[in-house]
Short mmCIF file of C-alpha atoms in Angstrom, two decimals:
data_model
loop_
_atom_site.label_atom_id
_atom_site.label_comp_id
_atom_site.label_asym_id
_atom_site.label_seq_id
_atom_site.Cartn_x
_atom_site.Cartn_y
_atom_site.Cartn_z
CA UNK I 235 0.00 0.00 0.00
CA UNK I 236 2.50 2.26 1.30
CA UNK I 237 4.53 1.31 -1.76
CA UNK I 238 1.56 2.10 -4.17
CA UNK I 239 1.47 5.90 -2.54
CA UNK I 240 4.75 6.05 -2.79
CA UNK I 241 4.78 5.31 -6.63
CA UNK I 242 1.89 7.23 -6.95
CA UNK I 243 3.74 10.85 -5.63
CA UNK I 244 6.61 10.31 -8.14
CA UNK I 245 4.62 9.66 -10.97
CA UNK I 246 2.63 13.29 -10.25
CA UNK I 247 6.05 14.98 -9.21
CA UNK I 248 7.49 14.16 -12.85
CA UNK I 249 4.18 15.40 -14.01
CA UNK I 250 4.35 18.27 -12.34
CA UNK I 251 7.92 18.82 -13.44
CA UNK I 252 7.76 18.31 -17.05
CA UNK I 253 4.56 20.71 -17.31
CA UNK I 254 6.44 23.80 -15.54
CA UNK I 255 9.39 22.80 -17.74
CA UNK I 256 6.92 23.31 -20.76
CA UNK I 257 5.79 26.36 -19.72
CA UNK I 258 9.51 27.46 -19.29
CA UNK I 259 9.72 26.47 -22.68
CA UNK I 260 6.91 28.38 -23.82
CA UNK I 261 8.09 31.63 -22.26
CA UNK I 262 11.28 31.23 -23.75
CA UNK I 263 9.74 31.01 -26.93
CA UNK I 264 7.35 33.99 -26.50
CA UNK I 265 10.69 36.21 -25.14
CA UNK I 266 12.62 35.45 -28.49
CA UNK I 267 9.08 36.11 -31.12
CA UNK I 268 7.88 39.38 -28.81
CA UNK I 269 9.73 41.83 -30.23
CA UNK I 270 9.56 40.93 -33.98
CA UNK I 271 7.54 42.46 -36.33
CA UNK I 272 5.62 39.40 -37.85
CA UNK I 273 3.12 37.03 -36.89
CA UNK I 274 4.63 33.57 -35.53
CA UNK I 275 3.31 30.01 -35.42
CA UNK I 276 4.99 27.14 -33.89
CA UNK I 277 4.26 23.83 -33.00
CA UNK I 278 6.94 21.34 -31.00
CA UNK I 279 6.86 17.72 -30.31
CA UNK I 280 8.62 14.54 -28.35
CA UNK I 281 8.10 11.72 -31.21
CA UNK I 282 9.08 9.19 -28.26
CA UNK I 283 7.81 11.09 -25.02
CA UNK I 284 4.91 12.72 -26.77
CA UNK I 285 5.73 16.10 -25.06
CA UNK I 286 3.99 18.82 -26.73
CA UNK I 287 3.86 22.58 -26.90
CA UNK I 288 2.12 25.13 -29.74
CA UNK I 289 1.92 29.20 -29.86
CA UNK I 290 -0.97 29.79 -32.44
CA UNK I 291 -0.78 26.24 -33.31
CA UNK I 292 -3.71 26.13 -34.54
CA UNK I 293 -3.65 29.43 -37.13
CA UNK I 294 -3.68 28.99 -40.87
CA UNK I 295 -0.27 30.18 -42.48
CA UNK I 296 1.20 30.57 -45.78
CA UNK I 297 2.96 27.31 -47.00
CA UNK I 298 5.62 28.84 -49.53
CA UNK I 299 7.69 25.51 -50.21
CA UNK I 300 6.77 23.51 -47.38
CA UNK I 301 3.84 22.00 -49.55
CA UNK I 302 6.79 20.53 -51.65
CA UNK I 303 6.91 18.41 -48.19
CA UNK I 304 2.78 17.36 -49.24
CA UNK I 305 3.87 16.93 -53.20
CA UNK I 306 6.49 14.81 -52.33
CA UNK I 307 3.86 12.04 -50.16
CA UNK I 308 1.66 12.37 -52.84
CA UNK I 309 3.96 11.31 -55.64
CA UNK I 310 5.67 8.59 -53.16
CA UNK I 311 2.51 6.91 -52.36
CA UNK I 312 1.67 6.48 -55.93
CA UNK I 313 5.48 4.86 -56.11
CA UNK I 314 4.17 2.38 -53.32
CA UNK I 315 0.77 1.81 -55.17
CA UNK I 316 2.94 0.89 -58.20
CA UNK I 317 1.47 3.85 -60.40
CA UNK I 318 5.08 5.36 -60.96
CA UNK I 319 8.63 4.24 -60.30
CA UNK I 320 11.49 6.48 -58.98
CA UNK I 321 13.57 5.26 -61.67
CA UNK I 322 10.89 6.03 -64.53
CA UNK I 323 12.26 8.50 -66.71
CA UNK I 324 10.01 11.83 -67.73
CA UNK I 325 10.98 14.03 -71.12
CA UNK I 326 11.35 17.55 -69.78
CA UNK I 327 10.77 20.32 -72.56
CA UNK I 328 12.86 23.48 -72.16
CA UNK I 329 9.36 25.41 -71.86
CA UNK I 330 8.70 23.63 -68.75
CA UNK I 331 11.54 24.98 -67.13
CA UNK I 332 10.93 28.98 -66.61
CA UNK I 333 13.42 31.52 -66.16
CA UNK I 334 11.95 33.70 -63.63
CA UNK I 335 12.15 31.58 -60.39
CA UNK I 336 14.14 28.99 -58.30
CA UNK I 337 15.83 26.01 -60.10
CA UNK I 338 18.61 24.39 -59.90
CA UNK I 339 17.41 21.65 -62.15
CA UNK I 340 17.27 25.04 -65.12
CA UNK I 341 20.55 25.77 -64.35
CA UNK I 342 21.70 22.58 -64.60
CA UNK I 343 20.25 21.63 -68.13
CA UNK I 344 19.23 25.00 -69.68
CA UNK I 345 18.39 24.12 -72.68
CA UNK I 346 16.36 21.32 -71.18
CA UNK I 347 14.72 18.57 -74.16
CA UNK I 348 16.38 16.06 -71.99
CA UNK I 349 14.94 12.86 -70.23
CA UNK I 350 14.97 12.96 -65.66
CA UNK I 351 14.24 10.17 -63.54
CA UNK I 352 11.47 10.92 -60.96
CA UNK I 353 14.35 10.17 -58.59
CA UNK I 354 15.82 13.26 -60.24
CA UNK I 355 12.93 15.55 -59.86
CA UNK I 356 12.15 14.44 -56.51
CA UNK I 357 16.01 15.60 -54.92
CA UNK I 358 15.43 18.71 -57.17
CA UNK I 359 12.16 19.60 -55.60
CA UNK I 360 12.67 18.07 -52.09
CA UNK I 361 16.10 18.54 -51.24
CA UNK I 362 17.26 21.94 -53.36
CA UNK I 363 13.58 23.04 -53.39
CA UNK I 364 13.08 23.55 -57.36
CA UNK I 365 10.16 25.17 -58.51
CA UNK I 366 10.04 24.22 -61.80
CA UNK I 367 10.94 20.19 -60.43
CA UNK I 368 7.84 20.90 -58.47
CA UNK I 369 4.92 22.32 -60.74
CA UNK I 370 6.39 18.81 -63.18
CA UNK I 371 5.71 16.67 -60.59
CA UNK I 372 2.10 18.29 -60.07
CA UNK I 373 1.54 17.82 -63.89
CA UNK I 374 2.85 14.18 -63.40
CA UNK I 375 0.30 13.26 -60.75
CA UNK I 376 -2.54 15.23 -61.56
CA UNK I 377 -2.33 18.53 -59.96
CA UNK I 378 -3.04 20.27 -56.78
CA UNK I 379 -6.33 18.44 -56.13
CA UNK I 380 -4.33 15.29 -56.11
CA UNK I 381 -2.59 16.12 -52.85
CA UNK I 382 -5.35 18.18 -51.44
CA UNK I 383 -7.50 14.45 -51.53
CA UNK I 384 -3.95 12.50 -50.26
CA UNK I 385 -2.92 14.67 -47.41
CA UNK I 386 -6.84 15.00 -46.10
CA UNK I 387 -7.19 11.06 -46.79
CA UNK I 388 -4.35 10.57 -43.95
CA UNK I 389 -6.15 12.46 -41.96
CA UNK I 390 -4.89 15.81 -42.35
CA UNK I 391 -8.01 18.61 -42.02
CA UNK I 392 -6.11 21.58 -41.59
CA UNK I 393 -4.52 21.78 -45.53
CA UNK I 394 -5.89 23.75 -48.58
CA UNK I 395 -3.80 23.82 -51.71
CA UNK I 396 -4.84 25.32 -54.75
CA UNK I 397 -1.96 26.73 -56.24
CA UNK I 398 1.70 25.44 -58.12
CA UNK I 399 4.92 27.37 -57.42
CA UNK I 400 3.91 29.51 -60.67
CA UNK I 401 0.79 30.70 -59.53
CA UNK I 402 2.03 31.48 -56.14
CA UNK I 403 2.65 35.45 -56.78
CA UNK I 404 0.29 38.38 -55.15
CA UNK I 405 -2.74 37.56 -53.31
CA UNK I 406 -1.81 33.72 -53.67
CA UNK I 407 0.94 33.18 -51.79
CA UNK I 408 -1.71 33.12 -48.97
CA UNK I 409 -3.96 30.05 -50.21
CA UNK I 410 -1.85 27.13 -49.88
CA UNK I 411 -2.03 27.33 -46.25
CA UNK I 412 -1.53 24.76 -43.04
CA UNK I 413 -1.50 24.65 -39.10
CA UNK I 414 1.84 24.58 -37.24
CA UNK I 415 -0.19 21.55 -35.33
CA UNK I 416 -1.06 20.42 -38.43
CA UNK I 417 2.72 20.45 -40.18
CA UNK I 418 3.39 17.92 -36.72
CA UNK I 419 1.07 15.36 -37.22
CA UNK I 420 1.81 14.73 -40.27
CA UNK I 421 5.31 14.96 -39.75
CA UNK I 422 4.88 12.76 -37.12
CA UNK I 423 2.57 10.19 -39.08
CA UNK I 424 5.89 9.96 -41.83
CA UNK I 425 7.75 9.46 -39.20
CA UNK I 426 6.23 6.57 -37.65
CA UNK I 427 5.29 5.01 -41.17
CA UNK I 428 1.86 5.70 -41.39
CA UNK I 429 2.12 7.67 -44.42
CA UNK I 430 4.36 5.75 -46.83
CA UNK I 431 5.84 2.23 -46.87
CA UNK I 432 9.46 1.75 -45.43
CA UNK I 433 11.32 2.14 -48.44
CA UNK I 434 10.29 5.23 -49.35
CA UNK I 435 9.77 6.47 -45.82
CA UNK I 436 13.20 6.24 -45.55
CA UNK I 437 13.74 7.80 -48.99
CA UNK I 438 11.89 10.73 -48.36
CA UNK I 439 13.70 11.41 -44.79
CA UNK I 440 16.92 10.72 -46.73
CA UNK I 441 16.74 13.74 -49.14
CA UNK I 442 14.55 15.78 -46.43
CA UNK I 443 17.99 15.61 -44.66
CA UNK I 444 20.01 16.15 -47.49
CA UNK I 445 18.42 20.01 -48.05
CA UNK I 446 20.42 22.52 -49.17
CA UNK I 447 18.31 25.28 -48.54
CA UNK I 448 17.73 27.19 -44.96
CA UNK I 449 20.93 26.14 -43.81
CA UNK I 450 21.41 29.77 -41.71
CA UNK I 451 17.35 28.78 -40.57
CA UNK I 452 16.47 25.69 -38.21
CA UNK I 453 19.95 24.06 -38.97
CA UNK I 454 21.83 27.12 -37.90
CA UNK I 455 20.14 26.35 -34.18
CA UNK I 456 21.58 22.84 -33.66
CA UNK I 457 24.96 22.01 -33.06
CA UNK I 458 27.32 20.92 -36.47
CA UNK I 459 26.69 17.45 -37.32
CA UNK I 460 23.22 17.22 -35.95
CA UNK I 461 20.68 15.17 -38.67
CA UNK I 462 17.89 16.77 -39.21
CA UNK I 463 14.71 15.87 -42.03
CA UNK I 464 13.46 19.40 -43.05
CA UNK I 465 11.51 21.46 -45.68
CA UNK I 466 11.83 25.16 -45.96
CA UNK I 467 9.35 27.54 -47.53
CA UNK I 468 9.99 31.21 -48.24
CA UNK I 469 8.59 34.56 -50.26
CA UNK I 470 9.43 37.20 -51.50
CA UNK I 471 9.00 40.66 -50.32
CA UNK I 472 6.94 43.12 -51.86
CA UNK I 473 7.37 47.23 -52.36
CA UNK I 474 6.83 47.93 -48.80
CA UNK I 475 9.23 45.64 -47.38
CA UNK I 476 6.37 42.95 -46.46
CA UNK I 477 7.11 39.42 -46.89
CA UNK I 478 4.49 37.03 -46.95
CA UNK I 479 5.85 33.90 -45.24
CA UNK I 480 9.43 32.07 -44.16
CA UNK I 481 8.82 28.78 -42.56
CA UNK I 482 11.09 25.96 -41.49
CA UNK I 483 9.35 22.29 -40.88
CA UNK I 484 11.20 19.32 -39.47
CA UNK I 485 11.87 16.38 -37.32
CA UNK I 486 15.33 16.28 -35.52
CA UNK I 487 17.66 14.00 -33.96
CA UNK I 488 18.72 13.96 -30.78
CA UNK I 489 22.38 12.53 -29.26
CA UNK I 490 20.35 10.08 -26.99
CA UNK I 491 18.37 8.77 -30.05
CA UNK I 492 15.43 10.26 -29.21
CA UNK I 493 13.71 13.00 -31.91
CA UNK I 494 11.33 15.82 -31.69
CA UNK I 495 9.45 17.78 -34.75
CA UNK I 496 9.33 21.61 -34.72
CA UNK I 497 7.32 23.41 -37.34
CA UNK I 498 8.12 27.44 -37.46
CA UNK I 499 5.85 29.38 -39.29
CA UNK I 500 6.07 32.78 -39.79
CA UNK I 501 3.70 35.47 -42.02
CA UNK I 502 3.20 39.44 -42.87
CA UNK I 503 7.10 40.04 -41.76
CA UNK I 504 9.09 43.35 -42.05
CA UNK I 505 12.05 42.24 -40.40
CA UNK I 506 15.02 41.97 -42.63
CA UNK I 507 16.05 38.21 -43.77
CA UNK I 508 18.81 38.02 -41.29
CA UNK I 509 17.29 39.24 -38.43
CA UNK I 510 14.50 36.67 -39.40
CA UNK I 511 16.68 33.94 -39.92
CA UNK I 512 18.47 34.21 -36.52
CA UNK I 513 14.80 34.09 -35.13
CA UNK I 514 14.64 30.71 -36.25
CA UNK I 515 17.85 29.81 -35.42
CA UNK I 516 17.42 31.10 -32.07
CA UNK I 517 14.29 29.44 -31.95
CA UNK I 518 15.67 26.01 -32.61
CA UNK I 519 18.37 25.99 -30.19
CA UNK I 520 16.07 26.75 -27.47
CA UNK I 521 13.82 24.09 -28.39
CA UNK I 522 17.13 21.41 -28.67
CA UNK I 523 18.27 22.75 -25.29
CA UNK I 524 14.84 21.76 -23.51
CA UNK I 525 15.31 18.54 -24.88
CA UNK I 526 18.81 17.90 -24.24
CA UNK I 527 18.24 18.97 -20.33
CA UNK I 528 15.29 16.54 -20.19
CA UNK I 529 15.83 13.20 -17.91
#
């Protein structure tokens, strides 16, 4: 009996604990966002202790890239369903690949007329965040409304997108829109394999690790050498300074084995890039301290 109590009192002590050390967390977080000049939204959480934490978790904001995260499941299920193959080759017309925006792949092969494995497309769009890799895979699988029905099918509510990288300009860069909350779960879900099969689980979390984009953003945070599985998203600003979105999404390692997902959202922002940038940064390594302090 006495035992039973005595069990009992450390099980609510190291509840007790680990909720003030949340809100720690959480105050910490609101004392590096309060000064900036944009609207934040971040979501953290323990893939193995199920620990979790949100400031406007729950607020719909601007995608940018990120959905190349949601493209990416799309086009991998249909790999698992045996609809395409990763080494299936796709002709690539030098019309598809437009001058005015983001692409590696276009620099690569500017004159284009040449033949890409969807293995191909998929590092360009996924780990070097090509646009023009991108809207081809949309074409390839049907467009927009093809992921809209996939994410929402794995149980994803929170998820509207309407628009490819070439529509995203004005007005539009706010449709394709998510939750930070959201942007976990379904992180989460990939994570634990209840999105794709194991091969191309792993695939995916490969090249998510192998981005070469945002490296000054969530990566600049956590120490050198640390793995982490992200997708970026950012805008452009407009005449007044304004830019519409910079987000950071990802699941990260830990040195005891252990992982945790942080999704960083941020919209309407009139900081300059750096000082943004170092938010998220800053950001990050509080979040990896918590966790690296935790029993």
């Amino acid at each position: 009996m006495i035992k039973n109590i005595f069990l009992t009192l450390i099980c609510l002590v190291s509840i007790q604990l680990k909720s003030q050390s949340l809100q720690q967390l959480k105050k910490d977080l609101q004392q590096i966002i309060s000064t900036k000049n944009a609207t934040f939204g971040i979501s953290v959480k323990g893939i193995e202790d199920q620990d979790t934490l949100s400031i406007n978790g729950n607020k719909r904001m601007p995608m940018m890239s990120v959905f190349k995260f949601h493209i990416a499941l799309t086009v991998l299920d249909l790999v698992d369903k045996g609809k395409l193959q990763l080494n299936q080759k796709f002709f690539i017309k030098k019309e598809e690949l437009l001058a005015d925006t983001w692409s590696p792949m276009r620099d690569e092969f500017p004159e284009g007329n040449m033949n890409l494995t969807l293995d191909q497309l998929l590092r360009y769009t996924v780990s070097h965040s090509d646009n023009n890799g991108c809207d081809i895979l949309l074409e390839i699988i049907g467009g927009t409304q093809t992921v809209q029905k996939f994410i929402n099918k794995k149980g994803i509510k929170d998820f509207t997108i309407r628009f490819n990288e070439q529509q995203m300009s004005g007005e539009n860069l706010y449709t394709n829109t998510t939750t930070p909350i959201a942007t976990t779960e379904l992180l989460e879900k990939f994570y634990k394999g209840k999105v794709l099969k194991e091969n191309t689980t792993r695939y995916l979390y490969k090249i998510m690790v192998e981005t070469s984009r945002g490296l000054t953003w969530m990566k600049a945070g956590l120490p050198e050498g640390t793995e982490l599985a992200h997708r970026t998203g950012i805008s452009g600003t407009d005449e007044k300074n304004l830019r519409a979105a910079m987000n950071d999404v990802g699941i990260v390692t830990l040195p005891n084995g252990k992982h945790f997902i942080l999704s960083i959202y941020l919209k309407n922002i009139t900081e300059d890039r750096v000082v943004t940038e170092k938010t998220i940064a800053d950001i990050t390594k509080t979040v990896w301290e918590y966790y690296l302090k935790k029993p």
